[in-house]
CSV table of C-alpha atoms and ligand atoms in Angstrom, one decimal:
chain,number,residue,atom,x,y,z
A,59,MET,CA,6.2,-9.3,-16.8
A,60,LYS,CA,6.9,-6.8,-19.6
A,61,LEU,CA,10.7,-5.5,-20.0
A,62,LYS,CA,9.4,-2.3,-19.4
A,63,GLN,CA,7.6,-3.4,-16.4
A,64,LEU,CA,10.2,-5.2,-14.9
A,65,TYR,CA,12.4,-1.9,-15.3
A,66,PHE,CA,9.7,0.1,-13.8
A,67,PHE,CA,9.7,-2.5,-10.6
A,68,LEU,CA,13.8,-2.7,-10.1
A,69,LEU,CA,14.6,0.4,-10.5
A,70,VAL,CA,11.8,2.6,-9.0
A,71,LEU,CA,8.8,1.0,-6.9
A,72,SER,CA,11.5,-1.3,-5.3
A,73,PRO,CA,13.7,1.4,-4.0
A,74,LEU,CA,10.4,3.1,-3.5
A,75,LEU,CA,8.8,0.2,-0.8
A,76,LEU,CA,12.2,0.1,0.8
A,77,ASN,CA,11.6,3.5,1.5
A,78,ALA,CA,14.7,5.2,-0.6
A,79,ALA,CA,12.8,6.7,-3.0
A,80,LYS,CA,15.2,9.0,-5.1
A,81,LEU,CA,14.5,10.5,-8.6
A,82,ASP,CA,17.6,11.8,-10.8
A,83,ILE,CA,15.9,15.3,-12.1
A,84,GLY,CA,18.2,16.9,-15.2
A,85,ILE,CA,19.0,20.6,-13.5
A,86,PHE,CA,19.5,23.4,-15.3
A,87,HIS,CA,18.7,21.2,-18.1
A,88,SER,CA,18.4,24.0,-21.0
A,89,MET,CA,21.0,26.0,-20.0
A,90,GLU,CA,24.4,26.0,-21.3
A,91,LYS,CA,26.9,25.0,-18.5
A,92,ASN,CA,30.9,24.9,-18.2
A,93,GLU,CA,31.7,25.8,-14.7
A,94,ILE,CA,29.9,25.6,-11.4
A,95,THR,CA,30.6,26.1,-8.2
A,96,PHE,CA,29.4,23.6,-6.0
A,97,THR,CA,28.3,25.0,-2.0
A,98,SER,CA,27.6,22.5,1.2
A,99,ILE,CA,25.1,24.5,3.0
A,100,THR,CA,23.9,21.1,5.4
A,101,GLY,CA,26.3,18.3,6.1
A,102,LYS,CA,29.4,16.8,5.1
A,103,TYR,CA,29.4,15.6,0.9
A,104,ALA,CA,31.6,13.0,0.1
A,105,VAL,CA,33.1,13.6,-3.3
A,106,ILE,CA,33.2,10.6,-5.5
A,107,GLY,CA,35.1,10.7,-8.8
A,108,ASN,CA,34.7,8.2,-11.3
A,109,GLN,CA,33.7,5.4,-8.3
A,110,THR,CA,36.2,6.8,-6.3
A,111,ILE,CA,36.0,8.5,-3.1
A,112,ILE,CA,38.7,11.8,-4.1
A,113,SER,CA,37.9,14.3,-1.2
A,114,ASN,CA,34.8,15.7,0.9
A,115,VAL,CA,33.4,19.2,1.1
A,116,LEU,CA,32.2,20.3,4.8
A,117,LYS,CA,29.4,22.9,5.5
A,118,ASN,CA,30.1,26.4,4.1
A,119,ASN,CA,32.7,25.1,1.9
A,120,SER,CA,33.1,25.3,-1.9
A,121,VAL,CA,34.7,23.4,-4.7
A,122,ARG,CA,34.5,23.9,-9.0
A,123,ILE,CA,34.0,21.8,-11.7
A,124,ALA,CA,34.5,23.2,-15.4
A,125,ILE,CA,34.6,21.0,-18.7
A,126,PHE,CA,37.6,20.4,-20.5
A,127,GLN,CA,38.0,19.4,-24.0
A,128,ASP,CA,34.0,18.6,-24.0
A,129,SER,CA,35.3,15.1,-22.5
A,130,LEU,CA,36.4,15.3,-19.3
A,131,LEU,CA,35.6,17.1,-15.8
A,132,ASN,CA,38.3,19.3,-13.8
A,133,PHE,CA,37.8,19.4,-10.2
A,134,TYR,CA,39.4,21.9,-8.2
A,135,GLN,CA,39.6,22.3,-4.4
A,136,ASN,CA,40.9,25.4,-2.9
A,137,ASP,CA,41.8,26.6,-6.8
A,138,THR,CA,44.3,23.7,-7.1
A,139,LEU,CA,43.3,21.2,-9.7
A,140,ILE,CA,42.7,17.7,-7.6
A,141,GLY,CA,42.1,15.3,-11.1
A,142,GLN,CA,40.0,15.0,-14.1
A,143,TYR,CA,36.8,12.7,-14.6
A,144,GLN,CA,33.9,11.4,-16.7
A,145,GLU,CA,32.0,11.5,-13.9
A,146,ILE,CA,32.0,13.3,-10.0
A,147,ARG,CA,29.0,12.3,-7.8
A,148,PHE,CA,28.7,14.5,-4.3
A,149,SER,CA,27.1,12.4,-1.7
A,150,GLY,CA,25.9,13.6,1.1
A,151,LYS,CA,26.8,11.8,4.7
A,152,GLY,CA,24.4,13.6,7.2
A,153,PHE,CA,20.9,13.2,7.8
A,154,ILE,CA,19.6,16.3,6.2
A,155,ASN,CA,21.9,17.5,3.4
A,156,ASP,CA,21.8,20.3,0.9
A,157,PHE,CA,24.0,22.5,-1.6
A,158,SER,CA,23.8,25.3,-3.8
A,159,ILE,CA,24.9,25.4,-7.5
A,160,LYS,CA,26.2,28.6,-9.0
A,161,ILE,CA,26.9,28.5,-13.1
A,162,GLU,CA,29.6,30.5,-13.6
A,163,ASN,CA,30.0,33.0,-16.7
A,164,SER,CA,26.2,33.0,-16.6
A,165,PRO,CA,22.9,35.6,-15.4
A,166,THR,CA,21.4,32.7,-13.8
A,167,LYS,CA,20.9,32.6,-10.2
A,168,LEU,CA,22.5,30.7,-7.7
A,169,ARG,CA,19.7,27.6,-6.7
A,170,GLU,CA,19.7,25.5,-3.7
A,171,TYR,CA,18.8,21.6,-3.6
A,172,ASP,CA,18.4,18.7,-1.2
A,173,ASP,CA,20.4,15.6,-1.6
A,174,ASP,CA,23.1,14.7,-3.9
A,175,LEU,CA,24.6,15.7,-7.5
A,176,ILE,CA,26.0,13.6,-10.5
A,177,VAL,CA,28.3,15.7,-12.8
A,178,ARG,CA,29.2,14.2,-16.0
A,179,ILE,CA,29.7,14.9,-19.4
A,180,TYR,CA,26.6,13.8,-21.7
A,181,ASN,CA,27.0,14.6,-25.8
A,182,ASN,CA,30.4,16.8,-24.9
A,183,LYS,CA,28.2,18.7,-22.3
A,184,MET,CA,28.2,19.1,-18.9
A,185,GLN,CA,25.3,17.2,-17.3
A,186,LEU,CA,24.0,17.7,-13.7
A,187,ILE,CA,21.7,15.7,-12.0
A,188,ASN,CA,20.0,16.2,-8.5
A,189,HIS,CA,20.0,12.7,-7.2
A,190,VAL,CA,16.7,13.5,-4.8
A,191,ASP,CA,14.1,12.0,-2.5
A,192,ILE,CA,11.2,11.9,-4.2
A,193,GLU,CA,9.3,14.0,-1.4
A,194,ASN,CA,11.9,16.7,-1.5
A,195,TYR,CA,11.5,16.9,-5.2
A,196,THR,CA,7.7,16.6,-5.0
A,197,ALA,CA,8.3,19.6,-2.4
A,198,GLY,CA,10.4,21.6,-4.8
A,199,VAL,CA,7.8,21.1,-7.8
A,200,VAL,CA,5.1,22.4,-5.9
A,201,GLN,CA,6.8,25.8,-5.0
A,202,SER,CA,7.8,26.3,-8.1
A,203,GLU,CA,4.3,25.5,-9.9
A,204,ALA,CA,2.1,26.5,-7.4
A,205,LEU,CA,3.3,29.5,-4.8
A,206,GLY,CA,1.8,32.6,-5.1
A,207,SER,CA,-1.6,31.1,-6.8
A,208,SER,CA,-2.6,29.9,-3.1
A,209,THR,CA,-2.3,30.2,0.1
A,210,ASP,CA,-4.5,26.9,1.1
A,211,LEU,CA,-2.6,23.9,2.9
A,212,GLN,CA,-5.9,21.9,0.7
A,213,PHE,CA,-4.8,23.0,-2.2
A,214,PHE,CA,-1.0,22.6,-1.8
A,215,PHE,CA,-2.0,18.6,-0.6
A,216,VAL,CA,-4.0,18.4,-4.2
A,217,GLN,CA,-0.6,20.1,-6.0
A,218,ALA,CA,1.5,17.4,-4.1
A,219,ILE,CA,-0.2,14.6,-5.3
A,220,THR,CA,-0.6,15.3,-8.5
A,221,CYS,CA,2.8,16.5,-8.7
A,222,ARG,CA,4.1,13.3,-7.2
A,223,THR,CA,1.9,11.1,-9.3
A,224,TYR,CA,3.3,13.1,-12.6
A,225,ALA,CA,7.0,12.1,-11.7
A,226,LEU,CA,6.0,8.6,-11.0
A,227,VAL,CA,4.2,7.8,-14.4
A,228,ASN,CA,6.6,10.0,-16.3
A,229,TYR,CA,9.9,8.2,-14.8
A,230,LEU,CA,11.0,7.2,-18.6
A,231,LYS,CA,10.6,10.6,-20.1
A,232,HIS,CA,14.4,11.1,-20.1
A,233,ALA,CA,15.7,7.5,-19.7
A,234,GLU,CA,17.9,7.8,-23.0
A,235,GLU,CA,19.6,11.0,-21.4
A,236,GLY,CA,20.2,9.0,-18.3
A,237,PHE,CA,17.7,10.7,-15.7
A,238,ASN,CA,14.1,11.0,-15.0
A,239,LEU,CA,12.9,13.9,-15.5
A,240,CYS,CA,14.3,17.3,-16.4
A,241,ASP,CA,13.4,20.3,-14.2
A,242,ASP,CA,11.9,22.5,-17.1
A,243,ILE,CA,7.8,23.0,-18.2
A,244,HIS,CA,8.7,19.9,-20.4
A,245,CYS,CA,8.2,17.9,-17.3
A,246,GLN,CA,7.5,19.8,-14.3
A,247,SER,CA,9.2,22.7,-13.5
A,248,TYR,CA,11.6,22.4,-10.4
A,249,SER,CA,13.9,25.7,-9.8
A,250,SER,CA,14.9,24.8,-6.6
A,251,ARG,CA,14.8,22.9,-3.2
A,252,CYS,CA,11.5,23.8,-1.3
A,253,HIS,CA,11.7,27.0,1.6
A,254,HIS,CA,7.9,27.4,1.8
A,255,ALA,CA,7.0,25.8,5.1
A,256,ASP,CA,3.3,24.9,4.2
A,257,ILE,CA,4.4,23.3,1.3
A,258,THR,CA,6.5,21.1,2.9
A,259,ARG,CA,4.2,20.6,5.4
A,260,ALA,CA,1.7,19.2,2.8
A,261,THR,CA,4.0,17.1,0.9
A,262,ALA,CA,4.8,15.7,4.0
A,263,ARG,CA,1.4,14.5,5.1
A,264,THR,CA,0.6,13.6,1.8
A,265,SER,CA,3.8,11.7,2.0
A,266,GLY,CA,3.5,8.7,-0.8
A,267,GLU,CA,0.2,9.2,-2.0
A,268,VAL,CA,-1.2,8.8,-5.5
A,269,ILE,CA,-3.9,9.1,-7.8
A,270,VAL,CA,-5.2,5.4,-9.5
A,271,ASP,CA,-8.0,4.7,-11.5
A,272,GLU,CA,-10.3,2.0,-11.1
A,273,ASP,CA,-7.8,-0.7,-12.1
A,274,ASN,CA,-5.2,0.9,-9.7
A,275,ARG,CA,-3.2,2.4,-12.5
A,276,MET,CA,-1.8,5.8,-11.5
A,277,ILE,CA,-3.7,8.7,-13.7
A,278,SER,CA,-2.3,10.9,-16.2
A,279,ALA,CA,-2.9,13.8,-13.8
A,280,ALA,CA,-3.8,16.6,-16.6
A,281,PHE,CA,-4.5,20.2,-15.3
A,282,HIS,CA,-5.2,23.8,-16.6
A,283,SER,CA,-5.9,27.0,-15.6
A,284,ASN,CA,-9.6,27.7,-15.4
A,285,CYS,CA,-12.5,25.5,-17.4
A,286,GLY,CA,-14.8,28.0,-17.9
A,287,GLY,CA,-17.7,25.8,-16.4
A,288,GLN,CA,-17.3,22.5,-17.6
A,289,THR,CA,-14.2,20.6,-18.2
A,290,VAL,CA,-13.5,18.5,-21.4
A,291,ASN,CA,-13.4,14.6,-22.2
A,292,SER,CA,-9.5,13.8,-22.8
A,293,GLU,CA,-10.9,12.5,-26.0
A,294,ASP,CA,-12.1,15.3,-27.5
A,295,VAL,CA,-8.6,17.2,-27.1
A,296,TRP,CA,-6.4,14.0,-27.4
A,297,THR,CA,-7.7,11.5,-28.9
A,298,ILE,CA,-7.3,8.9,-26.3
A,299,GLU,CA,-10.3,8.4,-23.9
A,300,THR,CA,-10.2,7.5,-20.0
A,301,SER,CA,-11.9,6.5,-17.4
A,302,TYR,CA,-11.3,9.6,-15.1
A,303,LEU,CA,-10.8,12.5,-17.3
A,304,LYS,CA,-14.5,13.1,-18.3
A,305,SER,CA,-16.2,16.3,-18.6
A,306,ILE,CA,-17.9,17.3,-15.9
A,307,ARG,CA,-19.7,20.9,-14.9
A,308,ASP,CA,-17.5,23.3,-12.5
A,309,THR,CA,-19.4,26.5,-10.5
A,310,PHE,CA,-16.4,27.0,-8.7
A,311,CYS,CA,-14.0,28.7,-10.9
A,312,THR,CA,-17.0,30.5,-13.2
A,313,HIS,CA,-16.1,34.1,-11.3
A,314,GLU,CA,-12.4,33.7,-11.1
A,315,SER,CA,-10.0,35.6,-13.1
A,316,ASN,CA,-9.4,33.4,-15.9
A,317,ALA,CA,-13.0,32.4,-16.4
A,318,HIS,CA,-14.0,35.1,-19.1
A,319,TRP,CA,-12.1,36.3,-22.3
A,320,GLU,CA,-13.0,38.6,-25.6
A,321,TYR,CA,-11.3,38.5,-28.3
A,322,ALA,CA,-12.7,40.7,-31.6
A,323,MET,CA,-11.9,39.9,-35.6
A,324,LYS,CA,-13.0,41.6,-38.8
A,325,LYS,CA,-15.9,39.9,-39.7
A,326,GLU,CA,-14.9,39.6,-43.8
A,327,ASP,CA,-11.3,38.4,-41.8
A,328,TRP,CA,-13.0,35.7,-40.1
A,329,LEU,CA,-14.9,34.5,-42.8
A,330,HIS,CA,-12.0,34.3,-45.2
A,331,PHE,CA,-9.8,32.9,-42.6
A,332,LEU,CA,-12.5,30.0,-42.4
A,333,LYS,CA,-13.2,29.7,-46.3
A,334,GLU,CA,-9.2,29.7,-46.6
A,335,LYS,CA,-8.3,27.1,-43.8
A,336,TYR,CA,-11.2,24.9,-44.1
A,337,ASN,CA,-13.0,25.8,-47.6
A,338,TYR,CA,-16.1,26.9,-45.3
A,339,PRO,CA,-18.8,27.8,-47.9
A,340,ILE,CA,-19.2,31.6,-46.9
A,341,GLU,CA,-20.8,32.1,-50.6
A,342,ASP,CA,-24.2,30.1,-48.8
A,343,LYS,CA,-25.4,33.5,-46.7
A,344,LYS,CA,-27.0,30.6,-44.2
A,345,MET,CA,-23.9,29.7,-43.4
A,346,GLN,CA,-22.4,33.1,-43.3
A,347,THR,CA,-25.0,33.7,-40.5
A,348,LEU,CA,-24.2,30.5,-38.8
A,349,ALA,CA,-20.5,30.9,-38.8
A,350,CYS,CA,-21.0,34.1,-37.0
A,351,THR,CA,-23.4,33.4,-34.4
A,352,TYR,CA,-22.5,30.3,-33.5
A,353,VAL,CA,-23.4,29.3,-29.4
A,354,GLN,CA,-22.2,27.7,-27.1
A,355,ASN,CA,-24.0,27.1,-23.8
A,356,LYS,CA,-22.4,23.6,-23.0
A,357,ARG,CA,-18.8,22.7,-24.5
A,358,LYS,CA,-19.1,21.3,-28.1
A,359,VAL,CA,-16.1,19.9,-29.8
A,360,PHE,CA,-16.8,20.9,-33.5
A,361,PHE,CA,-17.9,24.3,-35.1
A,362,GLU,CA,-20.2,24.6,-37.9
A,363,ASN,CA,-19.4,22.2,-40.8
A,364,GLY,CA,-17.8,19.7,-38.5
A,365,ILE,CA,-14.6,22.3,-38.0
A,366,PRO,CA,-12.6,21.0,-34.9
A,367,LEU,CA,-13.0,23.6,-32.5
A,368,LYS,CA,-9.2,22.6,-31.2
A,369,GLN,CA,-7.9,23.5,-34.3
A,370,ILE,CA,-9.6,27.0,-34.3
A,371,ARG,CA,-8.2,27.6,-31.1
A,372,HIS,CA,-4.5,26.7,-32.5
A,373,ASP,CA,-4.6,28.6,-35.5
A,374,LEU,CA,-6.0,31.7,-33.6
A,375,HIS,CA,-4.4,31.1,-30.7
A,376,LEU,CA,-7.4,31.4,-28.5
A,377,ARG,CA,-7.6,30.9,-24.6
A,378,SER,CA,-10.1,27.7,-25.4
A,379,THR,CA,-12.3,26.5,-27.3
A,380,PHE,CA,-15.1,27.5,-25.5
A,381,PHE,CA,-16.5,30.4,-27.4
A,382,SER,CA,-19.6,32.1,-28.9
A,383,LEU,CA,-19.7,34.7,-31.5
A,384,GLU,CA,-21.4,37.9,-31.9
A,385,GLN,CA,-21.7,40.0,-35.3
A,386,LYS,CA,-21.2,44.0,-33.8
A,387,GLY,CA,-21.5,46.3,-37.3
A,388,ASP,CA,-18.3,44.9,-39.4
A,389,SER,CA,-16.6,42.5,-36.4
A,390,VAL,CA,-17.5,39.7,-34.8
A,391,LEU,CA,-16.7,39.1,-31.1
A,392,PHE,CA,-15.9,36.0,-29.5
A,393,HIS,CA,-17.1,35.6,-25.9
A,394,GLY,CA,-14.8,33.3,-24.3
A,395,ARG,CA,-14.7,30.9,-21.2
A,396,GLY,CA,-11.9,29.3,-19.5
A,397,TYR,CA,-8.2,29.5,-20.3
A,398,GLY,CA,-6.6,26.0,-21.1
A,399,HIS,CA,-7.7,22.7,-22.6
A,400,GLY,CA,-10.5,22.0,-20.2
A,401,VAL,CA,-9.1,18.5,-19.5
A,402,GLY,CA,-8.5,16.9,-15.7
A,403,LEU,CA,-8.3,19.5,-12.9
A,404,CYS,CA,-9.1,23.3,-13.4
A,405,GLN,CA,-6.7,25.1,-11.0
A,406,GLN,CA,-8.9,28.2,-10.1
A,407,GLY,CA,-12.1,26.2,-9.7
A,408,ALA,CA,-9.7,24.0,-7.0
A,409,ILE,CA,-8.4,26.9,-5.5
A,410,LYS,CA,-11.7,28.3,-4.9
A,411,MET,CA,-13.1,24.7,-3.6
A,412,ALA,CA,-10.1,25.0,-0.9
A,413,ASN,CA,-10.7,28.3,0.3
A,414,ASP,CA,-14.6,27.4,0.8
A,415,GLY,CA,-13.4,25.0,2.8
A,416,LEU,CA,-13.6,21.6,0.6
A,417,ASN,CA,-11.2,18.9,1.6
A,418,TYR,CA,-8.3,18.2,-0.6
A,419,LYS,CA,-9.9,13.9,-1.6
A,420,ASP,CA,-13.3,15.9,-2.6
A,421,ILE,CA,-11.2,18.2,-5.0
A,422,ILE,CA,-9.5,15.0,-6.4
A,423,SER,CA,-12.4,13.1,-6.8
A,424,PHE,CA,-14.3,15.8,-8.3
A,425,TYR,CA,-12.0,16.9,-11.5
A,426,TYR,CA,-10.6,13.0,-11.5
A,427,SER,CA,-14.0,10.5,-11.9
A,428,ASN,CA,-13.4,7.2,-10.5
A,429,THR,CA,-10.5,7.8,-8.9
A,430,SER,CA,-8.7,7.4,-5.3
A,431,ILE,CA,-5.8,8.3,-3.2
A,432,ILE,CA,-3.6,5.4,-2.5
A,433,HIS,CA,0.1,5.0,-1.4
A,434,TYR,CA,2.4,4.1,-3.8
A,435,SER,CA,3.8,1.1,-2.1
A,436,GLN,CA,-0.3,-0.7,-2.5
A,437,LEU,CA,0.9,-0.4,-5.9
A,438,HIS,CA,0.8,-3.6,-8.1
A,439,TYR,CA,4.1,-3.3,-10.0
A,440,ASP,CA,2.3,-4.6,-13.4
A,441,PHE,CA,0.4,-1.9,-14.0
A,442,MET,CA,2.0,-0.5,-16.9
A,443,PRO,CA,-0.1,-0.3,-20.4
B,260,ZN,ZN1,11.5,16.9,-19.4
B,261,ZN,ZN1,-13.6,25.0,-13.9
């Protein structure tokens, strides 16, 4: 077993198998934090300063922590300085524990979280870590990422399973900073505990479920807004081929809001762009016509002359690489389909499938080829690449 596999097994899977699955999430990750107010909403919290119990916070009570000379944390209770520590932990003592955090002197709204909080100094800055049950975290992420896009339970099942799979696959993403994942879109957006009953229910009903490929390895569950009617092979975007991120035809998303887009450009500017950027032979009339009448009925990887479509998309900030061109007077009109990279799950298609009454397992296996859903306790630990 490689060291990374052993680490994964000891730190992540073995506690998961013991049903005590917790993740460390860096919260308020990208924000300046010099002083915070912690309030217990449910349950009593023990306060542990440098590994010794220093106090308790009862329900509805608050305490304050302020950074001192970039190296210590001042802990205040009832406006009295109790002591100075490198690390302060709030450990919930009840069956259910949740708390709120207010960042002082900041416009950021108060946020609520489940389970425990660790406050410490990292690189002379205050770091906040939510030590949270994986199911509570998953529900919070689904609420942050999917609320408003659908009210369908089957879609929430899909989101819960993909978010949980992502968390376990990427558990080492912030290992250097001492936690697993941050709360930004860099990892997965996690802006508070879940308050939405259907999302809590959907997470609980799929508790522990993750998506695996044919070799029982958890998948990289890529997704995008709308594929325009055909998804993309992962190797065509990221050069990495997988058995599950395969191009498929999708008829579910083609009438949804992000199925079509248009973009117009002066013909002269378009040809100039191709010449400047890719040395495209615009002197050749035939090549010029090809460049202005390019058609994709099925998705292609390259534009004329071997120019990667993903590069054109990037340079012109287009919604997708799935476009055809039409000449109109002295302009070229881009007729585009879809929104996003097109790899993996198409969100608007998945929502439509759920609305049409399809089951979450059908939705997942439709977008992720050759996969199955298992409980993570069935994972063999030796699955890392
Ligand atoms: Zn991150
Ligand atoms: Zn689609």
